Structures are given as structure tokens and as C-alpha cells.
Amino acid sequence: MQGLKVGMTRLSVIVIWMIAIAIDQVSARGVDPDAQRIVVSVTQEPRTLNTLTAESVSYTAQMLVHVNEGLMRYDRRRQLSGGVAQSWKVSPDRIEFQLRADAKWSDGTPVTAHDFVFAWRALLNPNTASPSANLASPIKNAAKVLSGALPSGELGVRAIAHDRLVVELEHPCAWCLKLMTNSIFYPIKQAFFEAAGDGYATSRTSHLSNGAFLISRWERGQRITIQKNKHYWNQEAVALNEIVFDYIGADSKTQLNLFRSGQIAVANLDRDTAPSASQLGYRLKTFPSGHLFNIQFSHQEVLASANQNLRRAISLVIDKDTLVNRVVASPGTRIADSMFHDWLSVDGTRYIDA
């Protein structure tokens, strides 16, 4: 392990949302039940929705998960299920995916295994400079392709048919199916990507969707509006017709005020606004954010922290409960028993117990 982690915390996002709408809020823009339309706030405008280079931040991910879909996805119960993949076979050195026959792009053309091969090779191209390319390391030869030591054709991903994809693994990977939900593994249609050039996924017309929604308007500096994608394979399960992402900012007090006035359907809260929302009688809900905060020590030999026993001693004397609940004191934050999730295991042994 590169450095001892102490005082680790997992962060959940606390939100309030409109369960029932008062009469004076029915006409507000936050929720329109007749049009099946909601307005949500994001902290700022994404630079791009190119899944290869998009920043790994919440406001970008929030949009990407609506307009794109990978091999795997999480259902409404937060259970892992098939996205573009209808079925899959897992072995220690490979995963074979069978794609859905009705998985389509928003232009009506089918999503194929080649779309994944192209996207993943582009992801590992050193010239792409993807900030999250290292997440693909479980794929065979990924690190060597990323470093330029091997050509992209040597990456362990192959289309053995238009609807069958084989992913070869560098080593057994217990979390690989979950990894496939990440936006960097979404497919990209090569012809559309090349035609769009450097402007790919930076406007309504330069983005192609295979998710539940597609971009209907992209108003720079103001908002992005997405609407239901009629070509989405599971469109019957999509309840909303439209979602508006307004660039409101990160200030939780502003979000709470806009929520109270019916201008937005969801507000993200922090330790300053969560108590106020509770006092106002709103129901609060937490969602796992996937963030892990920890204290790390430098391993430079000239520093005392290079001593492993010292790092262990510091870890033992830190009162994690006080650190998390009184110092950090952020609603939704809890102590992490390990840097690994409890579902992560190999041959029945959880990493958290190893």
C-alpha cells in the first residue's frame, strides 16, 4: 500500500427533493408533473461531455449517466444490471459480453461491439490524455498501450461479432463488472466521432446519445436540457420526458432557497444547510458519492513519516470518531473501515478482511 491511510471517511450526498408539490408550486419551474419535466442544479457547466476526456466530477457524471450507457448499469435499487450488455460470462482471464439487439444510438443505428473497441482504444491512446485512463488497468496490455509501449491494436478488447465483445484481463478482477458502469467505458460511434472532430461532445449537434436521454438544448453559460430518447432500449422505464440542468453553483444556501421557492427539484446540502432543511420539515436522503477522504504521509527518506512503525502509531492514536463526527462534522460522512468496499472480494475473501 502506498502510504498508510488514517481517519478515512466515506462521503454521501445529502439532498432534498419534492415528493409533494404545494399548490403555489405547481406552476414553478422546478417540477412540472404535466410535462414530466424537472429542473436540477449543477455547480457549473461541463467543458465537454466527451467520455474520454470529461472531468471526473459530480456535475459532469450526473449528465453523462443520463445521456450515455455502458455495458453495465445500476438499476433503481442500486443493483448491478445489464446496460448495453444483455448477458455476460466471466472467467479469471476474460469477460464475454452479448449485446442487446435493441441497443441503439439516438440516430437509430445499432450500438455494436466495435463502438466499444474504438472507444477503449481511443481512451488508452497516449495522445488522448484521458484523466481517468488508469482505471482501465485491469484490461490486458492497458498500461503498455497507455505508455506507448504497445499499439492500440494490442489492447485486450475484441469484437468477435457485431454484438459480441470479448475483454481480456491482465489479472483476475473481482470488480470489473462494476467498473464497466464508469463513463470512460461508454461506447463511441467512430464515424460520428471522426466527423465531429475536435468539437465532439461540446454541443447539442456534436453529441450522440445511447442513453435514456439525449441533448435537446445546450445553452452555453446557462443550462443543458435533455429529453427522453425514443431509441433507448428501455424507454418504457423512463418516467420523465425532460430534465433541465441549470448552472446554479455550489452554494448550498442558494440551492435551498431555490428549492423552497419551487425553482429546482433537488437541492444538495452541506453541514450548514442540512439542519435548516430538517427544521423546515423536509425529508432528507443520502446517496453514496463514491468519495473517500484520508490522511496520507510522505515516504521521503529524510522525513520521520518514512518510518512505517511511526505511521502505524499515529493511526492508532487518532480518534477517528472525533475526527469524522466533530472535526469534519459533515452530514453524510461516515468512518470508512477500509479503503475497499465490502463487496470487493477474490475467492470469497473480502479485501476489507485481508
PDB file of C-alpha atoms in Angstrom, residues 51-54 121-133 145-146:
ATOM      1  CA  THR A  51     -16.464  10.444 -22.148  1.00  0.00           C
ATOM      2  CA  LEU A  52     -12.766  10.093 -22.980  1.00  0.00           C
ATOM      3  CA  THR A  53     -11.690  13.419 -21.513  1.00  0.00           C
ATOM      4  CA  ALA A  54     -14.564  14.645 -19.321  1.00  0.00           C
ATOM      5  CA  ARG A 121      -8.577   2.101 -27.801  1.00  0.00           C
ATOM      6  CA  ALA A 122      -9.066   5.864 -28.018  1.00  0.00           C
ATOM      7  CA  LEU A 123      -9.198   6.048 -24.222  1.00  0.00           C
ATOM      8  CA  LEU A 124      -5.777   4.366 -23.891  1.00  0.00           C
ATOM      9  CA  ASN A 125      -4.204   6.378 -26.707  1.00  0.00           C
ATOM     10  CA  PRO A 126      -1.459   8.457 -25.036  1.00  0.00           C
ATOM     11  CA  ASN A 127      -2.433  11.439 -27.196  1.00  0.00           C
ATOM     12  CA  THR A 128      -5.944  11.440 -25.713  1.00  0.00           C
ATOM     13  CA  ALA A 129      -4.521  12.271 -22.276  1.00  0.00           C
ATOM     14  CA  SER A 130      -7.593  10.958 -20.508  1.00  0.00           C
ATOM     15  CA  PRO A 131      -7.520  11.900 -16.806  1.00  0.00           C
ATOM     16  CA  SER A 132      -9.073   8.547 -15.863  1.00  0.00           C
ATOM     17  CA  ALA A 133      -7.383   6.144 -18.284  1.00  0.00           C
ATOM     18  CA  VAL A 145      -0.780   0.797 -24.617  1.00  0.00           C
ATOM     19  CA  LEU A 146      -1.216   3.893 -22.443  1.00  0.00           C
TER      20      LEU A 146
END
